[in-house]
Amino acid sequence: MKATNEGVLLLNGKEVGFIEGQTVLEVAQVNGVHIPTLCHLKEMTPTGACRICCVEIKGMRTLAAACSTPATAGMEVFTETEKVHKARRLIVELLVSSGQHNCISCEANGNCRLQDLVYFYHIEKQAFASPEVPLYPTDADNPFIVRDFSKCILCGRCVQACNEMVVNRAITIGYRGAKSKVVTGGDGSYMGSDCVFCGQCVEVCPVGALVENKGRGTGRNWETKKVRTTCPYCGVGCQQLLHVKGGKIVKVTAVQDAQPNKGRLCIKGRFAYDFIYSKERLTTPLIREKDQFREASWDEALDLVASKFKEIIGSDGPDAVAGVSCARSTNEDSYNMQKLFRAVFKTNNIDHCART
Ligand code: SF4
Ligand code: SF4
């Protein structure tokens, strides 16, 4: 069935419509035809770096990368030919041989696109020899992100995420040929770079080259339950997935395609989840008596606050009190707060702490 009037091409012998500007990969995805990808990052500029999405297009001398080839009217695209699978298999063999992909201990085991492709192509052993010693040491000198260069397939997704998704521009691909590497400015560690530790690069890495530091060894992908929630830190309301094992959060990722963050999180939303397990967290209201705090029940604390409000308003009028609601509050809580001040206390002294 034609999707639009914009153009028609043949996809594996079937006529399909496309919108001008769509790539061959996007046309295939819209029509339920699976083409594997590694470097492709949705809605970002296609790089065609990994070539795993190669397809055969009638009249073209070589295979084309579906992610960076625009769909054109009358094009005949084949995604499942012997030539295509032979090329994809070779790409996977080369990627596996280019580093040290020890799946047994890798944090990405069970959530790795390269592993999926190795499985799909029944690659039982390495076709080419791997370097015996990693060319670059692992960078783990910060509390958030571990960079294991021996597992990096140089797909460039992390660079695109940093440059285009979060626009921090902290990393790029440096050096040449076999020495290529994802580098910060000056090729130092993340710690001394422009990195703000948003972790977006970790989120998009399709293998185990970038992983959360504190989440290491705490739960495999298949062991964790994914619970969708709204980030508690600020009023933006980013959608996140809590990865929960044994009732404990072991990792946080963003919900893809959900507003308002569309797969992005900041450093707090992604990494600062363990405050909920802090022993210093307040669990009961505290009432100050002279210089000391003492624990109180909610009833006692609320009665005290209400009586103080009444006392101040009674002696100095409603404009003697003001309210500043918390940036972490939900819209509904903030609404209730302004109702309390405007409708009950009769003052417009109400604001919202928008800074996070
Ligand atoms: S953590 Fe964020 S800022 Fe740092 S390199 Fe990754 S994407 Fe860029
Ligand atoms: S670190 Fe991950 S996302 Fe970045 S280039 Fe390497 S494999 Fe790709």
mmCIF file of C-alpha atoms and ligand atoms in Angstrom:
data_model
loop_
_atom_site.group_PDB
_atom_site.id
_atom_site.type_symbol
_atom_site.label_atom_id
_atom_site.label_comp_id
_atom_site.label_asym_id
_atom_site.label_seq_id
_atom_site.Cartn_x
_atom_site.Cartn_y
_atom_site.Cartn_z
ATOM 1 C CA MET A 1 0.000 0.000 0.000
ATOM 2 C CA LYS A 2 1.341 3.460 -0.833
ATOM 3 C CA ALA A 3 2.119 5.468 2.301
ATOM 4 C CA THR A 4 2.093 8.869 0.577
ATOM 5 C CA ASN A 5 2.008 10.411 -2.883
ATOM 6 C CA GLU A 6 5.583 11.569 -2.546
ATOM 7 C CA GLY A 7 7.247 8.623 -4.185
ATOM 8 C CA VAL A 8 7.182 4.902 -4.686
ATOM 9 C CA LEU A 9 9.995 2.376 -4.665
ATOM 10 C CA LEU A 10 10.311 -1.384 -4.638
ATOM 11 C CA LEU A 11 11.375 -2.907 -1.331
ATOM 12 C CA ASN A 12 12.165 -6.609 -1.662
ATOM 13 C CA GLY A 13 9.845 -6.675 -4.681
ATOM 14 C CA LYS A 14 6.979 -4.884 -2.928
ATOM 15 C CA GLU A 15 5.814 -1.423 -3.908
ATOM 16 C CA VAL A 16 6.020 1.008 -0.978
ATOM 17 C CA GLY A 17 5.521 4.736 -0.659
ATOM 18 C CA PHE A 18 7.944 7.154 0.935
ATOM 19 C CA ILE A 19 8.139 10.791 1.947
ATOM 20 C CA GLU A 20 10.777 12.923 0.305
ATOM 21 C CA GLY A 21 13.822 13.114 2.563
ATOM 22 C CA GLN A 22 13.413 9.650 4.061
ATOM 23 C CA THR A 23 16.340 7.275 3.884
ATOM 24 C CA VAL A 24 16.111 3.694 2.654
ATOM 25 C CA LEU A 25 16.442 2.577 6.287
ATOM 26 C CA GLU A 26 13.512 4.731 7.395
ATOM 27 C CA VAL A 27 11.339 3.448 4.556
ATOM 28 C CA ALA A 28 12.198 -0.130 5.551
ATOM 29 C CA GLN A 29 11.421 0.561 9.233
ATOM 30 C CA VAL A 30 8.075 2.158 8.414
ATOM 31 C CA ASN A 31 7.199 -0.909 6.355
ATOM 32 C CA GLY A 32 8.240 -3.444 8.992
ATOM 33 C CA VAL A 33 11.374 -4.630 7.183
ATOM 34 C CA HIS A 34 14.241 -5.173 9.614
ATOM 35 C CA ILE A 35 17.671 -3.891 8.644
ATOM 36 C CA PRO A 36 20.305 -4.237 11.394
ATOM 37 C CA THR A 37 22.071 -1.071 12.539
ATOM 38 C CA LEU A 38 24.959 -0.233 14.831
ATOM 39 C CA CYS A 39 25.953 3.367 14.183
ATOM 40 C CA HIS A 40 22.524 4.705 13.280
ATOM 41 C CA LEU A 41 21.000 7.060 15.852
ATOM 42 C CA LYS A 42 17.393 8.007 15.253
ATOM 43 C CA GLU A 43 16.794 11.605 14.148
ATOM 44 C CA MET A 44 20.532 12.385 14.091
ATOM 45 C CA THR A 45 22.651 12.983 11.003
ATOM 46 C CA PRO A 46 23.421 9.567 9.498
ATOM 47 C CA THR A 47 27.106 8.743 9.316
ATOM 48 C CA GLY A 48 27.095 5.383 7.520
ATOM 49 C CA ALA A 49 30.101 4.492 9.655
ATOM 50 C CA CYS A 50 29.509 0.815 10.406
ATOM 51 C CA ARG A 51 27.950 -0.365 7.083
ATOM 52 C CA ILE A 52 26.010 -3.158 8.781
ATOM 53 C CA CYS A 53 22.814 -1.754 7.262
ATOM 54 C CA CYS A 54 24.121 -2.410 3.748
ATOM 55 C CA VAL A 55 21.521 -3.268 1.123
ATOM 56 C CA GLU A 56 21.570 -4.069 -2.572
ATOM 57 C CA ILE A 57 20.116 -1.425 -4.855
ATOM 58 C CA LYS A 58 19.559 -2.318 -8.496
ATOM 59 C CA GLY A 59 21.947 -0.439 -10.755
ATOM 60 C CA MET A 60 24.410 0.430 -7.980
ATOM 61 C CA ARG A 61 27.897 -1.000 -8.334
ATOM 62 C CA THR A 62 28.418 -1.561 -4.613
ATOM 63 C CA LEU A 63 26.215 -2.211 -1.612
ATOM 64 C CA ALA A 64 24.774 0.941 -0.091
ATOM 65 C CA ALA A 65 24.361 1.943 3.564
ATOM 66 C CA ALA A 66 20.582 2.127 4.031
ATOM 67 C CA CYS A 67 20.906 4.681 6.852
ATOM 68 C CA SER A 68 22.571 7.309 4.667
ATOM 69 C CA THR A 69 21.051 6.574 1.244
ATOM 70 C CA PRO A 70 18.052 8.752 0.392
ATOM 71 C CA ALA A 71 15.011 6.963 -0.980
ATOM 72 C CA THR A 72 14.311 7.874 -4.589
ATOM 73 C CA ALA A 73 11.372 7.086 -6.833
ATOM 74 C CA GLY A 74 11.664 3.857 -8.777
ATOM 75 C CA MET A 75 14.554 2.542 -6.661
ATOM 76 C CA GLU A 76 14.692 -1.253 -6.274
ATOM 77 C CA VAL A 77 16.046 -2.218 -2.873
ATOM 78 C CA PHE A 78 16.898 -5.717 -1.643
ATOM 79 C CA THR A 79 17.648 -6.233 2.044
ATOM 80 C CA GLU A 80 18.042 -10.009 2.306
ATOM 81 C CA THR A 81 20.200 -11.183 -0.610
ATOM 82 C CA GLU A 82 23.141 -13.544 -0.243
ATOM 83 C CA LYS A 83 25.510 -10.707 -1.123
ATOM 84 C CA VAL A 84 24.017 -8.526 1.630
ATOM 85 C CA HIS A 85 24.285 -11.211 4.308
ATOM 86 C CA LYS A 86 27.826 -12.129 3.256
ATOM 87 C CA ALA A 87 28.885 -8.505 3.627
ATOM 88 C CA ARG A 88 27.109 -8.079 6.966
ATOM 89 C CA ARG A 89 28.667 -11.249 8.323
ATOM 90 C CA LEU A 90 32.145 -10.076 7.314
ATOM 91 C CA ILE A 91 31.547 -6.723 8.992
ATOM 92 C CA VAL A 92 30.561 -8.488 12.214
ATOM 93 C CA GLU A 93 33.627 -10.761 12.029
ATOM 94 C CA LEU A 94 35.897 -7.759 11.567
ATOM 95 C CA LEU A 95 34.289 -5.853 14.440
ATOM 96 C CA VAL A 96 34.585 -8.800 16.797
ATOM 97 C CA SER A 97 38.240 -9.231 15.873
ATOM 98 C CA SER A 98 39.064 -5.574 16.305
ATOM 99 C CA GLY A 99 38.901 -5.686 20.093
ATOM 100 C CA GLN A 100 38.443 -7.881 23.125
ATOM 101 C CA HIS A 101 34.785 -8.725 23.393
ATOM 102 C CA ASN A 102 34.596 -11.010 26.357
ATOM 103 C CA CYS A 103 30.832 -11.434 26.604
ATOM 104 C CA ILE A 104 30.941 -13.529 29.780
ATOM 105 C CA SER A 105 32.162 -10.680 31.930
ATOM 106 C CA CYS A 106 30.901 -7.801 29.801
ATOM 107 C CA GLU A 107 28.360 -5.539 31.445
ATOM 108 C CA ALA A 108 26.421 -5.334 28.160
ATOM 109 C CA ASN A 109 25.912 -9.112 27.923
ATOM 110 C CA GLY A 110 22.302 -9.624 26.867
ATOM 111 C CA ASN A 111 21.949 -6.016 25.780
ATOM 112 C CA CYS A 112 24.539 -5.750 23.034
ATOM 113 C CA ARG A 113 23.833 -5.255 19.362
ATOM 114 C CA LEU A 114 27.140 -6.790 18.321
ATOM 115 C CA GLN A 115 26.413 -9.889 20.399
ATOM 116 C CA ASP A 116 22.975 -10.135 18.742
ATOM 117 C CA LEU A 117 24.602 -10.062 15.314
ATOM 118 C CA VAL A 118 27.215 -12.662 16.267
ATOM 119 C CA TYR A 119 24.355 -14.886 17.413
ATOM 120 C CA PHE A 120 22.310 -14.219 14.276
ATOM 121 C CA TYR A 121 25.190 -15.132 11.973
ATOM 122 C CA HIS A 122 26.190 -18.188 14.066
ATOM 123 C CA ILE A 123 29.739 -16.923 14.392
ATOM 124 C CA GLU A 124 31.301 -19.581 16.610
ATOM 125 C CA LYS A 125 34.885 -18.408 16.638
ATOM 126 C CA GLN A 126 36.900 -15.411 15.621
ATOM 127 C CA ALA A 127 37.703 -15.260 11.936
ATOM 128 C CA PHE A 128 40.670 -12.948 12.447
ATOM 129 C CA ALA A 129 43.195 -12.591 15.244
ATOM 130 C CA SER A 130 42.512 -9.890 17.837
ATOM 131 C CA PRO A 131 45.237 -7.656 19.223
ATOM 132 C CA GLU A 132 46.762 -9.400 22.229
ATOM 133 C CA VAL A 133 47.022 -6.290 24.352
ATOM 134 C CA PRO A 134 44.485 -3.452 24.252
ATOM 135 C CA LEU A 135 45.876 -0.453 22.431
ATOM 136 C CA TYR A 136 44.436 1.936 25.012
ATOM 137 C CA PRO A 137 43.914 1.462 28.761
ATOM 138 C CA THR A 138 40.423 1.597 30.239
ATOM 139 C CA ASP A 139 39.399 4.986 31.604
ATOM 140 C CA ALA A 140 37.599 4.563 34.939
ATOM 141 C CA ASP A 141 38.813 7.523 36.947
ATOM 142 C CA ASN A 142 35.410 9.062 37.524
ATOM 143 C CA PRO A 143 32.420 7.854 39.567
ATOM 144 C CA PHE A 144 30.034 7.727 36.617
ATOM 145 C CA ILE A 145 31.343 6.271 33.353
ATOM 146 C CA VAL A 146 33.809 3.534 32.446
ATOM 147 C CA ARG A 147 35.330 3.654 28.958
ATOM 148 C CA ASP A 148 36.689 0.319 27.789
ATOM 149 C CA PHE A 149 38.369 1.062 24.478
ATOM 150 C CA SER A 150 39.009 -2.617 23.765
ATOM 151 C CA LYS A 151 35.277 -3.118 23.260
ATOM 152 C CA CYS A 152 34.708 0.025 21.204
ATOM 153 C CA ILE A 153 33.603 -0.662 17.614
ATOM 154 C CA LEU A 154 34.033 3.001 16.619
ATOM 155 C CA CYS A 155 30.453 3.306 15.518
ATOM 156 C CA GLY A 156 30.504 6.966 16.573
ATOM 157 C CA ARG A 157 27.092 6.913 18.278
ATOM 158 C CA CYS A 158 28.552 8.360 21.487
ATOM 159 C CA VAL A 159 30.087 11.229 19.535
ATOM 160 C CA GLN A 160 26.801 11.967 17.812
ATOM 161 C CA ALA A 161 24.879 11.769 21.062
ATOM 162 C CA CYS A 162 27.283 14.201 22.698
ATOM 163 C CA ASN A 163 27.407 16.564 19.724
ATOM 164 C CA GLU A 164 23.867 16.460 18.398
ATOM 165 C CA MET A 165 21.557 15.107 21.104
ATOM 166 C CA VAL A 166 22.889 16.940 24.133
ATOM 167 C CA VAL A 167 25.140 19.437 22.288
ATOM 168 C CA ASN A 168 27.995 19.212 24.766
ATOM 169 C CA ARG A 169 30.655 18.545 22.128
ATOM 170 C CA ALA A 170 33.015 16.897 24.594
ATOM 171 C CA ILE A 171 34.197 13.998 22.412
ATOM 172 C CA THR A 172 35.141 13.146 18.856
ATOM 173 C CA ILE A 173 36.931 10.398 16.934
ATOM 174 C CA GLY A 174 40.667 10.962 17.089
ATOM 175 C CA TYR A 175 43.765 9.467 15.479
ATOM 176 C CA ARG A 176 43.677 7.445 12.244
ATOM 177 C CA GLY A 177 43.327 3.882 10.982
ATOM 178 C CA ALA A 178 43.802 1.100 13.530
ATOM 179 C CA LYS A 179 44.716 3.699 16.152
ATOM 180 C CA SER A 180 41.351 5.463 15.907
ATOM 181 C CA LYS A 181 39.757 6.167 19.241
ATOM 182 C CA VAL A 182 36.987 8.234 20.787
ATOM 183 C CA VAL A 183 38.786 11.148 22.410
ATOM 184 C CA THR A 184 38.049 14.161 24.540
ATOM 185 C CA GLY A 185 39.747 17.457 23.687
ATOM 186 C CA GLY A 186 43.433 16.746 24.291
ATOM 187 C CA ASP A 187 42.695 12.998 24.599
ATOM 188 C CA GLY A 188 42.577 13.045 28.389
ATOM 189 C CA SER A 189 40.132 11.274 30.656
ATOM 190 C CA TYR A 190 36.506 12.351 30.888
ATOM 191 C CA MET A 191 37.313 13.817 34.288
ATOM 192 C CA GLY A 192 39.491 16.619 32.977
ATOM 193 C CA SER A 193 37.450 17.295 29.854
ATOM 194 C CA ASP A 194 34.380 19.303 28.850
ATOM 195 C CA CYS A 195 32.239 16.265 29.715
ATOM 196 C CA VAL A 196 29.336 17.088 32.019
ATOM 197 C CA PHE A 197 28.644 13.407 32.788
ATOM 198 C CA CYS A 198 25.146 13.386 31.409
ATOM 199 C CA GLY A 199 25.801 9.785 30.366
ATOM 200 C CA GLN A 200 24.095 10.147 27.000
ATOM 201 C CA CYS A 201 27.081 8.463 25.370
ATOM 202 C CA VAL A 202 26.577 5.470 27.678
ATOM 203 C CA GLU A 203 22.897 5.308 26.832
ATOM 204 C CA VAL A 204 23.548 5.011 23.102
ATOM 205 C CA CYS A 205 26.648 2.804 23.085
ATOM 206 C CA PRO A 206 25.507 -0.400 21.337
ATOM 207 C CA VAL A 207 28.167 -2.556 23.025
ATOM 208 C CA GLY A 208 29.934 -2.654 26.398
ATOM 209 C CA ALA A 209 32.506 0.030 25.653
ATOM 210 C CA LEU A 210 30.739 2.640 27.784
ATOM 211 C CA VAL A 211 29.048 1.513 30.993
ATOM 212 C CA GLU A 212 27.797 3.049 34.242
ATOM 213 C CA ASN A 213 30.551 2.829 36.826
ATOM 214 C CA LYS A 214 28.520 2.240 39.976
ATOM 215 C CA GLY A 215 26.106 -0.129 38.244
ATOM 216 C CA ARG A 216 28.861 -2.590 37.341
ATOM 217 C CA GLY A 217 28.207 -6.080 38.626
ATOM 218 C CA THR A 218 24.848 -5.155 40.149
ATOM 219 C CA GLY A 219 22.466 -6.653 37.618
ATOM 220 C CA ARG A 220 22.328 -8.050 34.098
ATOM 221 C CA ASN A 221 19.804 -6.653 31.670
ATOM 222 C CA TRP A 222 17.620 -9.768 31.856
ATOM 223 C CA GLU A 223 17.661 -9.748 35.672
ATOM 224 C CA THR A 224 16.201 -6.283 36.071
ATOM 225 C CA LYS A 225 12.610 -5.160 35.971
ATOM 226 C CA LYS A 226 12.147 -1.894 34.060
ATOM 227 C CA VAL A 227 9.853 0.538 35.841
ATOM 228 C CA ARG A 228 8.813 3.712 34.043
ATOM 229 C CA THR A 229 8.661 6.844 36.140
ATOM 230 C CA THR A 230 9.077 10.618 36.084
ATOM 231 C CA CYS A 231 12.420 11.967 37.227
ATOM 232 C CA PRO A 232 12.018 13.487 40.715
ATOM 233 C CA TYR A 233 14.721 16.137 40.348
ATOM 234 C CA CYS A 234 13.196 19.099 38.542
ATOM 235 C CA GLY A 235 10.016 20.330 36.943
ATOM 236 C CA VAL A 236 10.933 19.241 33.389
ATOM 237 C CA GLY A 237 9.412 15.833 34.053
ATOM 238 C CA CYS A 238 11.835 13.640 32.099
ATOM 239 C CA GLN A 239 10.661 10.088 31.560
ATOM 240 C CA GLN A 240 13.027 7.462 32.856
ATOM 241 C CA LEU A 241 13.234 3.714 33.323
ATOM 242 C CA LEU A 242 14.378 2.414 36.677
ATOM 243 C CA HIS A 243 16.246 -0.881 36.313
ATOM 244 C CA VAL A 244 15.302 -2.688 39.499
ATOM 245 C CA LYS A 245 16.813 -5.880 40.858
ATOM 246 C CA GLY A 246 15.767 -7.333 44.197
ATOM 247 C CA GLY A 247 13.766 -4.194 44.991
ATOM 248 C CA LYS A 248 16.792 -1.942 44.469
ATOM 249 C CA ILE A 249 17.524 0.469 41.628
ATOM 250 C CA VAL A 250 20.747 -0.564 39.890
ATOM 251 C CA LYS A 251 20.580 1.683 36.839
ATOM 252 C CA VAL A 252 18.495 4.443 35.265
ATOM 253 C CA THR A 253 17.979 4.959 31.546
ATOM 254 C CA ALA A 254 15.784 7.305 29.541
ATOM 255 C CA VAL A 255 12.517 6.293 27.921
ATOM 256 C CA GLN A 256 13.052 6.465 24.178
ATOM 257 C CA ASP A 257 10.575 8.478 22.096
ATOM 258 C CA ALA A 258 8.791 9.890 25.175
ATOM 259 C CA GLN A 259 8.257 13.602 25.737
ATOM 260 C CA PRO A 260 9.705 15.835 27.044
ATOM 261 C CA ASN A 261 13.222 14.348 27.035
ATOM 262 C CA LYS A 262 13.062 11.999 24.020
ATOM 263 C CA GLY A 263 15.718 9.606 25.287
ATOM 264 C CA ARG A 264 17.871 12.141 27.120
ATOM 265 C CA LEU A 265 18.708 12.516 30.818
ATOM 266 C CA CYS A 266 21.011 14.807 32.784
ATOM 267 C CA ILE A 267 23.640 13.757 35.290
ATOM 268 C CA LYS A 268 21.200 13.890 38.215
ATOM 269 C CA GLY A 269 18.398 11.993 36.556
ATOM 270 C CA ARG A 270 20.728 9.276 35.297
ATOM 271 C CA PHE A 271 23.248 8.835 38.075
ATOM 272 C CA ALA A 272 21.963 10.374 41.303
ATOM 273 C CA TYR A 273 19.344 7.771 42.160
ATOM 274 C CA ASP A 274 21.043 6.326 45.229
ATOM 275 C CA PHE A 275 20.072 9.200 47.516
ATOM 276 C CA ILE A 276 16.937 7.206 48.260
ATOM 277 C CA TYR A 277 19.116 4.657 50.051
ATOM 278 C CA SER A 278 20.998 7.283 52.075
ATOM 279 C CA LYS A 279 20.998 6.707 55.824
ATOM 280 C CA GLU A 280 20.966 10.489 56.245
ATOM 281 C CA ARG A 281 17.643 10.826 54.492
ATOM 282 C CA LEU A 282 14.893 12.347 56.660
ATOM 283 C CA THR A 283 12.109 9.900 57.276
ATOM 284 C CA THR A 284 10.063 11.850 59.866
ATOM 285 C CA PRO A 285 9.301 15.559 60.337
ATOM 286 C CA LEU A 286 11.670 17.438 62.628
ATOM 287 C CA ILE A 287 10.632 20.313 64.905
ATOM 288 C CA ARG A 288 13.275 22.789 66.013
ATOM 289 C CA GLU A 289 13.364 23.603 69.691
ATOM 290 C CA LYS A 290 16.008 26.191 70.412
ATOM 291 C CA ASP A 291 19.083 24.859 68.579
ATOM 292 C CA GLN A 292 17.977 21.252 68.519
ATOM 293 C CA PHE A 293 15.728 19.284 66.200
ATOM 294 C CA ARG A 294 13.445 16.620 67.583
ATOM 295 C CA GLU A 295 11.439 14.026 65.684
ATOM 296 C CA ALA A 296 7.701 14.582 65.488
ATOM 297 C CA SER A 297 4.646 12.959 63.959
ATOM 298 C CA TRP A 298 3.109 14.408 60.787
ATOM 299 C CA ASP A 299 0.006 15.455 62.765
ATOM 300 C CA GLU A 300 2.067 17.366 65.299
ATOM 301 C CA ALA A 301 4.227 19.023 62.636
ATOM 302 C CA LEU A 302 1.282 20.070 60.470
ATOM 303 C CA ASP A 303 -0.665 21.388 63.476
ATOM 304 C CA LEU A 304 2.349 23.498 64.418
ATOM 305 C CA VAL A 305 2.724 24.933 60.891
ATOM 306 C CA ALA A 306 -1.013 25.701 60.670
ATOM 307 C CA SER A 307 -1.042 27.428 64.049
ATOM 308 C CA LYS A 308 2.002 29.573 63.109
ATOM 309 C CA PHE A 309 0.373 30.627 59.822
ATOM 310 C CA LYS A 310 -2.815 31.561 61.693
ATOM 311 C CA GLU A 311 -0.857 33.520 64.270
ATOM 312 C CA ILE A 312 1.118 35.541 61.667
ATOM 313 C CA ILE A 313 -1.899 36.218 59.441
ATOM 314 C CA GLY A 314 -3.983 37.160 62.501
ATOM 315 C CA SER A 315 -1.444 39.698 63.716
ATOM 316 C CA ASP A 316 0.030 41.073 60.439
ATOM 317 C CA GLY A 317 -2.398 40.164 57.651
ATOM 318 C CA PRO A 318 -2.208 37.642 54.786
ATOM 319 C CA ASP A 319 0.612 39.440 52.917
ATOM 320 C CA ALA A 320 2.884 38.722 55.849
ATOM 321 C CA VAL A 321 3.236 35.158 54.619
ATOM 322 C CA ALA A 322 4.604 33.822 51.338
ATOM 323 C CA GLY A 323 5.032 30.426 49.731
ATOM 324 C CA VAL A 324 7.732 29.081 47.437
ATOM 325 C CA SER A 325 6.912 25.671 46.063
ATOM 326 C CA CYS A 326 9.576 23.140 45.259
ATOM 327 C CA ALA A 327 10.928 22.587 41.758
ATOM 328 C CA ARG A 328 10.565 18.866 42.296
ATOM 329 C CA SER A 329 6.837 19.136 42.909
ATOM 330 C CA THR A 330 4.346 17.798 40.428
ATOM 331 C CA ASN A 331 2.061 20.235 38.615
ATOM 332 C CA GLU A 332 -0.799 19.059 40.792
ATOM 333 C CA ASP A 333 1.094 19.786 44.028
ATOM 334 C CA SER A 334 2.099 23.241 42.794
ATOM 335 C CA TYR A 335 -1.519 23.929 41.827
ATOM 336 C CA ASN A 336 -2.688 22.960 45.297
ATOM 337 C CA MET A 337 -0.001 25.153 46.849
ATOM 338 C CA GLN A 338 -1.144 28.283 44.999
ATOM 339 C CA LYS A 339 -4.789 27.457 45.820
ATOM 340 C CA LEU A 340 -3.864 27.266 49.494
ATOM 341 C CA PHE A 341 -2.161 30.666 49.409
ATOM 342 C CA ARG A 342 -4.604 32.487 47.124
ATOM 343 C CA ALA A 343 -7.954 30.975 48.138
ATOM 344 C CA VAL A 344 -7.338 30.139 51.810
ATOM 345 C CA PHE A 345 -4.678 32.594 52.990
ATOM 346 C CA LYS A 346 -5.875 35.368 50.598
ATOM 347 C CA THR A 347 -2.431 36.398 49.363
ATOM 348 C CA ASN A 348 -0.763 36.319 45.981
ATOM 349 C CA ASN A 349 2.636 35.845 47.611
ATOM 350 C CA ILE A 350 3.267 32.534 45.899
ATOM 351 C CA ASP A 351 6.127 31.525 43.637
ATOM 352 C CA HIS A 352 7.951 28.506 42.347
ATOM 353 C CA CYS A 353 11.600 27.752 42.736
ATOM 354 C CA ALA A 354 12.339 27.077 39.067
ATOM 355 C CA ARG A 355 16.040 26.599 39.507
ATOM 356 C CA THR A 356 17.226 23.039 39.986
HETATM 357 S S1 SF4 B 1 28.671 12.070 29.477
HETATM 358 FE FE1 SF4 B 1 27.512 13.535 28.218
HETATM 359 S S2 SF4 B 1 28.943 15.274 27.992
HETATM 360 FE FE2 SF4 B 1 30.187 13.551 28.676
HETATM 361 S S3 SF4 B 1 30.992 12.634 26.774
HETATM 362 FE FE3 SF4 B 1 29.082 11.525 27.335
HETATM 363 S S4 SF4 B 1 27.461 12.587 26.175
HETATM 364 FE FE4 SF4 B 1 29.263 13.941 26.197
HETATM 365 S S1 SF4 B 2 32.252 3.960 22.743
HETATM 366 FE FE1 SF4 B 2 30.404 2.810 22.109
HETATM 367 S S2 SF4 B 2 29.130 4.347 21.074
HETATM 368 FE FE2 SF4 B 2 31.214 5.201 21.200
HETATM 369 S S3 SF4 B 2 32.174 4.661 19.255
HETATM 370 FE FE3 SF4 B 2 32.708 3.065 20.728
HETATM 371 S S4 SF4 B 2 31.137 1.482 20.470
HETATM 372 FE FE4 SF4 B 2 30.361 3.326 19.480
#
